[in-house]
Coordinates of C-alpha atoms in Angstrom, one line a residue:
S445 CA -23.0 69.8 -12.2
L446 CA -22.8 69.5 -8.5
D447 CA -26.4 68.2 -7.9
E448 CA -25.5 65.1 -10.1
L449 CA -22.8 64.1 -7.7
F450 CA -24.8 62.8 -4.9
K451 CA -28.1 62.5 -6.7
N452 CA -28.4 58.7 -5.4
R453 CA -27.7 60.1 -1.7
T454 CA -29.9 63.2 -1.8
Q455 CA -32.7 61.2 0.0
E456 CA -30.2 60.5 2.8
G457 CA -29.3 64.3 3.2
I458 CA -26.0 64.3 1.4
R459 CA -25.5 67.2 -0.9
A460 CA -22.6 68.7 -2.8
R461 CA -22.7 72.3 -2.1
S462 CA -19.9 74.2 -3.6
V463 CA -16.5 73.9 -5.0
K464 CA -13.8 77.0 -4.1
D465 CA -10.4 76.9 -4.5
G466 CA -10.2 73.1 -5.0
V467 CA -12.2 72.3 -1.9
L468 CA -15.5 70.4 -2.6
K469 CA -17.9 71.1 0.1
I470 CA -20.4 68.4 1.2
E471 CA -23.3 68.7 3.5
V472 CA -24.1 65.7 5.4
P473 CA -26.9 64.8 7.8
N474 CA -24.7 63.6 10.7
S475 CA -21.3 62.8 12.0
S476 CA -21.6 59.0 10.6
W477 CA -22.1 60.1 7.0
A478 CA -19.1 62.7 7.5
Q479 CA -16.9 59.9 8.5
E480 CA -18.3 57.8 5.5
I481 CA -17.2 60.8 3.2
T482 CA -13.8 60.9 4.8
I483 CA -13.0 57.2 4.4
F484 CA -13.7 57.4 0.6
R485 CA -12.7 60.6 -0.1
Q486 CA -10.1 59.9 -2.4
K487 CA -12.4 57.9 -4.3
I488 CA -14.8 60.6 -4.3
I489 CA -12.3 63.4 -5.8
E490 CA -11.2 60.9 -8.7
N491 CA -14.8 60.4 -9.8
T492 CA -15.9 64.1 -9.0
N493 CA -12.9 65.1 -11.2
G494 CA -13.7 62.5 -13.9
R495 CA -17.2 63.9 -14.2
L496 CA -15.8 67.3 -14.5
G497 CA -13.4 66.6 -17.0
K498 CA -10.2 68.2 -15.1
K499 CA -8.7 68.4 -11.7
T500 CA -10.9 70.8 -10.1
V501 CA -11.5 69.1 -6.5
K502 CA -8.2 68.6 -4.5
S503 CA -10.0 68.2 -1.1
I504 CA -13.2 67.8 0.6
K505 CA -15.0 69.4 3.5
T506 CA -17.9 68.1 5.3
T507 CA -20.7 70.0 7.3
A508 CA -23.3 68.6 9.4
K509 CA -26.7 69.9 8.3
T510 CA -28.4 72.3 10.5
A511 CA -32.0 72.1 11.5

């Protein structure tokens, strides 16, 4: 499930929100985390698809958490 993808990072405000049309949407607390996700996007995609058992995710979009 999406909740499990970032379970070690939820305290830091990182959450997988949805997967639609091959795009994994990740909510992050700030632009620093968005940059971190961008740097490691290929690894995140590979790990996510490995957990899902199929090539569901093709790209990642990050959004900053709003208050």
